[in-house]
Short mmCIF file of C-alpha atoms in Angstrom, two decimals:
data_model
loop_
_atom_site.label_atom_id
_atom_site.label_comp_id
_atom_site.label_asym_id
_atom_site.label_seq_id
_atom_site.Cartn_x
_atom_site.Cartn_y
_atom_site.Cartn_z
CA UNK A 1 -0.26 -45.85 87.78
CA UNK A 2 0.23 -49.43 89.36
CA UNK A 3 -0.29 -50.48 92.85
CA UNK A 4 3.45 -50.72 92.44
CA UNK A 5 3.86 -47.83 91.60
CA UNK A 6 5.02 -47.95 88.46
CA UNK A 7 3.89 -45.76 85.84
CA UNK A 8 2.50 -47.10 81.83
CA UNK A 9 0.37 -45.34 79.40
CA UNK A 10 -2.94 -46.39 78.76
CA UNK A 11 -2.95 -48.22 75.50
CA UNK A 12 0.20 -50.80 77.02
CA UNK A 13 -1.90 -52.09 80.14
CA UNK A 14 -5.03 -52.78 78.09
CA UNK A 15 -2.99 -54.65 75.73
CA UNK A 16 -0.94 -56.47 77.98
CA UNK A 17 -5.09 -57.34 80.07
CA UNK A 18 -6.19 -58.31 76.37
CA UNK A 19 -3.66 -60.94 76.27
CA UNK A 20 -3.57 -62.28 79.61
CA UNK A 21 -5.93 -63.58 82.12
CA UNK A 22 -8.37 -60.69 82.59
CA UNK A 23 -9.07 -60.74 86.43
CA UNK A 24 -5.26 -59.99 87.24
CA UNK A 25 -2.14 -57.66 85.85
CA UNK A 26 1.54 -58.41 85.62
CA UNK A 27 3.79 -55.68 85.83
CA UNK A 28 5.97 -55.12 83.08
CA UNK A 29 8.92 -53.74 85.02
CA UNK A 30 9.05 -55.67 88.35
CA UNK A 31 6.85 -58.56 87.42
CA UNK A 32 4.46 -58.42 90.13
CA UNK A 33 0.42 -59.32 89.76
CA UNK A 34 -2.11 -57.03 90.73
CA UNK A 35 -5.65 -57.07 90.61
CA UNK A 36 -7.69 -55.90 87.75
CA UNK A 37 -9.79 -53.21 89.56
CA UNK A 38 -13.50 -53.05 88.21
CA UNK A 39 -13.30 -50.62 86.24
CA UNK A 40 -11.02 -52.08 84.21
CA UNK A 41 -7.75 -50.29 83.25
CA UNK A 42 -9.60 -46.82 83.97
CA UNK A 43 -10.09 -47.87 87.41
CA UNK A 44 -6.10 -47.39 88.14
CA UNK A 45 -5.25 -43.77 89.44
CA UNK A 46 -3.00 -41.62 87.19
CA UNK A 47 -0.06 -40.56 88.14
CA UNK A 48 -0.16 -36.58 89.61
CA UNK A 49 3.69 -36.13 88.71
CA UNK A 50 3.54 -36.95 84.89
CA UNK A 51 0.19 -34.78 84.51
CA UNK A 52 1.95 -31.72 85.92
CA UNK A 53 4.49 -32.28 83.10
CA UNK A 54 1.98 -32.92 80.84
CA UNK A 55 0.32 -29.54 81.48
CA UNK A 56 3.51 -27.72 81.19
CA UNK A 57 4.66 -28.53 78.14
CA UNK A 58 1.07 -28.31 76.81
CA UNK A 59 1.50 -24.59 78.36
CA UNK A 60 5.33 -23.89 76.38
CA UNK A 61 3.55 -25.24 73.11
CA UNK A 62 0.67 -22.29 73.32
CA UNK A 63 2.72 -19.68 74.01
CA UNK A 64 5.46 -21.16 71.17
CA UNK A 65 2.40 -20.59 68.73
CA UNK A 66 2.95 -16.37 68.99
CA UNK A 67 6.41 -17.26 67.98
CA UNK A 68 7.66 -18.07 63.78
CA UNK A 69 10.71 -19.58 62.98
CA UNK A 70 13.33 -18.33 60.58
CA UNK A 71 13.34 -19.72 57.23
CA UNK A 72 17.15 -18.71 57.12
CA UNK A 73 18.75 -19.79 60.56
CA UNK A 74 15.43 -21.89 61.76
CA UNK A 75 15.38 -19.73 64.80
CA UNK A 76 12.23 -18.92 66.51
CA UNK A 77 11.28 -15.52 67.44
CA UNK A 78 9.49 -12.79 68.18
CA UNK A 79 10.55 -9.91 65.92
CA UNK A 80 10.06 -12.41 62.99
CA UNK A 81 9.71 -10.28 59.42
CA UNK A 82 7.07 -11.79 56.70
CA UNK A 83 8.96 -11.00 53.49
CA UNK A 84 5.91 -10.22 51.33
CA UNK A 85 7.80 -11.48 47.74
CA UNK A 86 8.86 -14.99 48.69
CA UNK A 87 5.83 -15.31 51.53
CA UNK A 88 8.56 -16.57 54.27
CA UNK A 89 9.50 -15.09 57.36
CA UNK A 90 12.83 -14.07 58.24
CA UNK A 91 14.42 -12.90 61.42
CA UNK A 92 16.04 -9.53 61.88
CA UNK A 93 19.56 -10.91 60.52
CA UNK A 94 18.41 -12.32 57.59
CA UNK A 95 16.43 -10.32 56.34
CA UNK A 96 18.96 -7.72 56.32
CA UNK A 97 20.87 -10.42 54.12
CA UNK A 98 17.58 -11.14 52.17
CA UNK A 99 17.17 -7.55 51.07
CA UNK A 100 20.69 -7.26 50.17
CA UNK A 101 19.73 -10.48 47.44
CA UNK A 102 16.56 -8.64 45.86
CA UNK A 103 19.16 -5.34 46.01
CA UNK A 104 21.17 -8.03 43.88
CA UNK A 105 18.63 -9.28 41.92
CA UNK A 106 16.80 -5.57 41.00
CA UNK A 107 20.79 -5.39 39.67
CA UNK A 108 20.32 -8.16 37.22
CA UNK A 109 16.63 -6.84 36.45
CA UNK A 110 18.24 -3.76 34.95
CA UNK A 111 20.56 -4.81 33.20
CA UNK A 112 18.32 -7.36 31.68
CA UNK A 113 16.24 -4.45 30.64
CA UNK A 114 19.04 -2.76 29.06
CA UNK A 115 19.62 -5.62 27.19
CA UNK A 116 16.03 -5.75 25.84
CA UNK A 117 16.50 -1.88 25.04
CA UNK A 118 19.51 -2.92 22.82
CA UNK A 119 18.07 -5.53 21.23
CA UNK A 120 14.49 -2.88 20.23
CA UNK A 121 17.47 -0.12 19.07
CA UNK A 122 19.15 -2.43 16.85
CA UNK A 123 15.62 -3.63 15.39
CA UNK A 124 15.04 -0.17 15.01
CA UNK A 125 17.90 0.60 13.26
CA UNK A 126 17.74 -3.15 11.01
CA UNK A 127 13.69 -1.24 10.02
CA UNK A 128 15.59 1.94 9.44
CA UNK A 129 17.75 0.55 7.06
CA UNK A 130 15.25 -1.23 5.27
CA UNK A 131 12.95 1.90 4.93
CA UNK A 132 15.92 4.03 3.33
CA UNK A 133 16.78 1.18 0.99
CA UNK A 134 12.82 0.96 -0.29
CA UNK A 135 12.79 5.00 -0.08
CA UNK A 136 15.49 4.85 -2.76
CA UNK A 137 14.21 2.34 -4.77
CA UNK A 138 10.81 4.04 -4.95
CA UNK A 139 12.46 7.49 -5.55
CA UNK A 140 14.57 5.91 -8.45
CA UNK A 141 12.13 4.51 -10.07
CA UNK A 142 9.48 6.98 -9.86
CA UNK A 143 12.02 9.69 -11.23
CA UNK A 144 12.45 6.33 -13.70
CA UNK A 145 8.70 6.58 -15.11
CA UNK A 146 8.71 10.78 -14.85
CA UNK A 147 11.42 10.47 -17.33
CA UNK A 148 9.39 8.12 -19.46
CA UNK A 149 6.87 10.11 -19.33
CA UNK A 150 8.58 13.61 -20.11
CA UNK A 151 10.52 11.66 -23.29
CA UNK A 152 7.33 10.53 -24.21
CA UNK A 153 5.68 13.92 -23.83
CA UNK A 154 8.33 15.57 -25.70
CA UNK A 155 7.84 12.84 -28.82
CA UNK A 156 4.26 13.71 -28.99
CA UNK A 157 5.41 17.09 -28.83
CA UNK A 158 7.23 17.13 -31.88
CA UNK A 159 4.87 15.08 -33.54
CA UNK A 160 2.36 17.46 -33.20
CA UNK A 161 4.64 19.96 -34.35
CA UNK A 162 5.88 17.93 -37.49
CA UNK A 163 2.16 17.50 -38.10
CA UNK A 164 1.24 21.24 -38.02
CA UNK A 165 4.25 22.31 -39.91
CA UNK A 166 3.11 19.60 -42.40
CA UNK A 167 -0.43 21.27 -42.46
CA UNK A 168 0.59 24.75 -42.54
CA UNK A 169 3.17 23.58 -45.84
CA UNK A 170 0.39 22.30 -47.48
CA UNK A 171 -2.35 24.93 -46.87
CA UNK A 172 0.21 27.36 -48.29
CA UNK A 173 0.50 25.45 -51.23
CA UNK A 174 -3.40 25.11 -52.15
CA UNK A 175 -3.77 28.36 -51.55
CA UNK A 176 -0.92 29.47 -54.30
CA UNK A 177 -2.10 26.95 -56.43
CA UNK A 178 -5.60 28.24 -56.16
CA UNK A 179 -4.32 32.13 -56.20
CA UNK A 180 -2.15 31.08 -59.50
CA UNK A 181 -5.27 29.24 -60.93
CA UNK A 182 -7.75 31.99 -59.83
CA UNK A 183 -5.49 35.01 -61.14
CA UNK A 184 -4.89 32.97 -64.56
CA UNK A 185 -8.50 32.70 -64.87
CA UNK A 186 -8.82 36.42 -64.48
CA UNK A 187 -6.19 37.69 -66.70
CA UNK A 188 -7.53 35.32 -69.33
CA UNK A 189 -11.27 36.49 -68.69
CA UNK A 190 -10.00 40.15 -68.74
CA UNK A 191 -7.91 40.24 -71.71
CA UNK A 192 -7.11 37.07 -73.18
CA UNK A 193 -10.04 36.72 -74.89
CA UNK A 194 -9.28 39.94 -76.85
CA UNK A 195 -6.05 39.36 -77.81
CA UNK A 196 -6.29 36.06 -78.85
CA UNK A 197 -7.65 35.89 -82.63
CA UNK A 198 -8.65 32.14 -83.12
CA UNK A 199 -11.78 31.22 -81.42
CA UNK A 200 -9.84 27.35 -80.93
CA UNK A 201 -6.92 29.11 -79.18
CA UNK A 202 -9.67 30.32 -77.22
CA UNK A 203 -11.44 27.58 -76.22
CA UNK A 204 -8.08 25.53 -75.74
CA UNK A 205 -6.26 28.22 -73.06
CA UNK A 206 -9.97 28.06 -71.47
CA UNK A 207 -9.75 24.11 -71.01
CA UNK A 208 -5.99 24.54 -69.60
CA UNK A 209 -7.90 27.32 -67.18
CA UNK A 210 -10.27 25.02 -66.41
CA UNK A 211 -8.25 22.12 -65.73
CA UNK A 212 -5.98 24.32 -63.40
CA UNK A 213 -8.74 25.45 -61.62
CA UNK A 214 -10.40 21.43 -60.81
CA UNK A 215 -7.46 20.16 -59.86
CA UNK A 216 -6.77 22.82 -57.35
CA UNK A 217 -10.03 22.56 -56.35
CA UNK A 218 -9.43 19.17 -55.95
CA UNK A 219 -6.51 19.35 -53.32
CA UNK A 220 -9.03 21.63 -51.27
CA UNK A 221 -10.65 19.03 -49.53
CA UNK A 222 -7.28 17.77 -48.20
CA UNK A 223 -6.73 20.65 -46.52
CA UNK A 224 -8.20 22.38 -43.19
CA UNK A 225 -10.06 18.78 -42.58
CA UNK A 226 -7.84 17.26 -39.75
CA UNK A 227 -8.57 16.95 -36.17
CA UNK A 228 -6.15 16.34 -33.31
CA UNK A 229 -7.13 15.09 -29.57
CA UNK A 230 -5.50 13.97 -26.74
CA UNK A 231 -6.92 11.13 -24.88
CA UNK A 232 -5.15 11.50 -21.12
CA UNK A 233 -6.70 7.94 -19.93
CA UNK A 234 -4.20 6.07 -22.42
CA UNK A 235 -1.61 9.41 -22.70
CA UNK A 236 -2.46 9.42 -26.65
CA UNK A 237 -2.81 11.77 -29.40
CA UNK A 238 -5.20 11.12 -32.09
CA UNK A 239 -5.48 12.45 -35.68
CA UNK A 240 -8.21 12.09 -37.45
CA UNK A 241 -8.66 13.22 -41.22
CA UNK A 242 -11.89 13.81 -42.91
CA UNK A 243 -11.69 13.80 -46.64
CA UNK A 244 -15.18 15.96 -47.10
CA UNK A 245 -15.21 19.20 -48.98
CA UNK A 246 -14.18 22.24 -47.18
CA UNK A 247 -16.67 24.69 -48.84
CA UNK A 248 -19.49 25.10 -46.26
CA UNK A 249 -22.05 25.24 -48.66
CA UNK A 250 -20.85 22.34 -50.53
CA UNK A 251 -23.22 19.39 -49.28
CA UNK A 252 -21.61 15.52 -48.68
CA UNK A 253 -21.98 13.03 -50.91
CA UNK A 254 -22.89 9.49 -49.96
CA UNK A 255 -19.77 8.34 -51.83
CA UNK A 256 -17.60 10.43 -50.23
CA UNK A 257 -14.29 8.99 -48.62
CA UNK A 258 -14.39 7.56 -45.04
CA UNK A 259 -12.37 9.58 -42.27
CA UNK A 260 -9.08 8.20 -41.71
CA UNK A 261 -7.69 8.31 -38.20
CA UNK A 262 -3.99 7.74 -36.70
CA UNK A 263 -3.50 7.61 -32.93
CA UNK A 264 0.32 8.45 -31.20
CA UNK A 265 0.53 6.54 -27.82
CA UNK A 266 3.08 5.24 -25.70
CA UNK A 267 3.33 2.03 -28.41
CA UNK A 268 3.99 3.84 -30.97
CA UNK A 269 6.94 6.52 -31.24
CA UNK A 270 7.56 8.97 -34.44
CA UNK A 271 9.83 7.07 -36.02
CA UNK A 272 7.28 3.71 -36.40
CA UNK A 273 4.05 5.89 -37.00
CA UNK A 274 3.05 6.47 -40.08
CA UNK A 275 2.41 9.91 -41.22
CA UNK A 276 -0.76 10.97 -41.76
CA UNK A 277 -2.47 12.31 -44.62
CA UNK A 278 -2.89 15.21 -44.50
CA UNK A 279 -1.18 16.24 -41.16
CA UNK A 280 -2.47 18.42 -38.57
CA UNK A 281 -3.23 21.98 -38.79
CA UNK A 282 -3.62 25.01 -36.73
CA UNK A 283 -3.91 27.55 -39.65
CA UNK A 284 -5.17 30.63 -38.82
CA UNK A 285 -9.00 31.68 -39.95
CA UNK A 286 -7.77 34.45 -42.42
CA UNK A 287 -5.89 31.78 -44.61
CA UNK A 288 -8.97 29.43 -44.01
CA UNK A 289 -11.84 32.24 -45.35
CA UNK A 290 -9.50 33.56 -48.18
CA UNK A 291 -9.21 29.87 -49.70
CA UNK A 292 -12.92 28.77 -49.55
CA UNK A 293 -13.57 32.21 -51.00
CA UNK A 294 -10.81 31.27 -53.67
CA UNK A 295 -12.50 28.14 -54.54
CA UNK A 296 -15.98 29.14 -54.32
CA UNK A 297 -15.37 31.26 -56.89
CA UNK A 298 -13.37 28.95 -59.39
CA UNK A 299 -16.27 26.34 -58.36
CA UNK A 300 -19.14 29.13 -59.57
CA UNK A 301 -16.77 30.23 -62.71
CA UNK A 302 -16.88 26.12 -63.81
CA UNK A 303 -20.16 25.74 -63.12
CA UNK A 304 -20.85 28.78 -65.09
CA UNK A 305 -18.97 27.29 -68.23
CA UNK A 306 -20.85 23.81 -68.30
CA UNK A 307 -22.97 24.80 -71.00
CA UNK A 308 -20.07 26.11 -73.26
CA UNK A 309 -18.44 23.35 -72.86
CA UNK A 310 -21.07 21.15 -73.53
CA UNK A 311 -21.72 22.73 -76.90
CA UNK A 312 -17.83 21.84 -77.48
#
């Protein structure tokens, strides 16, 4: 404060000594000169009035620091509320109001969820439909392929049927042709000779005898030779015909004839296979013992007569 009693803050009367003559002061508000004390601008008392304000509103500011202001109304209060979701502080008022929005907005929260529950069902059901649509397709076309497979069964079925009927035909037929030839051969031995008065007629009905019996010895070895299998890796049945003698004491020959062997798959149905010769068999071993007994005994017989004929 001045002499004069006027009353400036401390950075306007050293600017105002700074630019004028530095021994004396003008005052700013009634133009009079003072002198500079000593101690330069410090040296000039301070005014008592303006510090007592100075020290009350310093006072209103502390205690104004226990107080927070309302981000809502910009009040300032005491019974302030920190909302601990947005990190503001509300008075009483509105944060009765603020509630009331997160009330609002939990609202839209649930609904939004039962959209997204919605939108999961209706994938659900979009999967749902798929999987039933790829369940029927794999149930069609399995029962597709079981049916393939049971036609194909049944066509090997009948082929091995066709081939055992075809087996059991022919064994039958050796077996009469050998009985016929065998029972000829007897008669003749038996009584033929006696009867007949011409030792040529003799020898001649013994040739035909003899012939008879070769050539059913001959169709022997086509029966009761043949093999069937059934090969589950490729679902195929195999025949395989061996065209060795069926006397068991009969030895092979090195020029005997090869096996032949015919296989029924899946590529190859009963109409395109070719039949097989001889056919299978599943003769019984009564049928089997009588005929290599048969020809055993027409075989001993013609080897008996070699020297006879020889002499012929």
């Amino acid at each position: 404060m001045l002499p004069c009693q006027h009353t400036f803050c401390f950075l306007c009367l050293q600017n105002s000594v700074m630019s004028a003559d530095a021994s004396r002061l003008r005052c700013a508000k009634c133009r009079s000169e003072v002198p500079l004390p000593k101690e330069g601008i410090s040296g000039f008392p301070s005014s008592i009035h303006l510090q007592n304000i100075l020290d009350l509103l310093e006072s209103d500011y502390a205690s104004m620091d226990e107080l927070l202001q309302c981000c809502g109304c910009q009040t300032v209060s005491g019974s302030s509320v920190f909302c601990e979701h947005c990190k503001l502080t509300y008075c009483s008022l509105c944060m009765a109001r603020h509630v009331e929005e997160l009330a609002k907005q939990l609202g839209h929260i649930a609904d939004q969820l039962d959209a997204t529950v919605d939108k999961i069902t209706q994938r659900y059901k979009k999967f749902e439909s798929s999987q039933s649509e790829v369940e029927a397709k794999l149930r069609e076309e399995a029962e597709k392929r079981v049916r393939q497979i049971r036609d194909l069964e049944a066509q090997l079925l009948h082929r091995l049927e066709t081939a055992k009927a075809a087996e059991e035909t022919g064994l039958q037929e050796v077996v009469l042709k050998v009985r016929t030839a065998a029972a000829g051969a007897r008669l003749f031995a038996s009584k033929g000779f006696d009867h007949a008065q011409d030792p040529n007629e003799k020898i001649r009905v013994f040739m035909k005898l003899h012939r008879d019996a070769g050539d059913a010895l001959s169709e022997v070895t086509t029966v009761g030779n043949t093999q069937v299998c059934f090969e589950p890796d490729a679902f195929a049945v195999t025949v395989e015909c061996r065209a060795d003698a069926v006397l068991e004491d009969e030895a092979e020959s090195p020029g005997s004839p090869s096996a032949s062997q015919e296989t029924i798959s899946p590529a190859s149905s009963p109409a395109s296979a070719p039949n097989p010769s001889p056919p299978a068999t599943d003769t019984s071993n009564q049928s089997k013992a009588e005929l290599q007994r048969l020809a055993a005994d027409a075989q001993s017989r013609l080897y008996r007569s070699k020297s006879f004929l020889a002499r012929t």
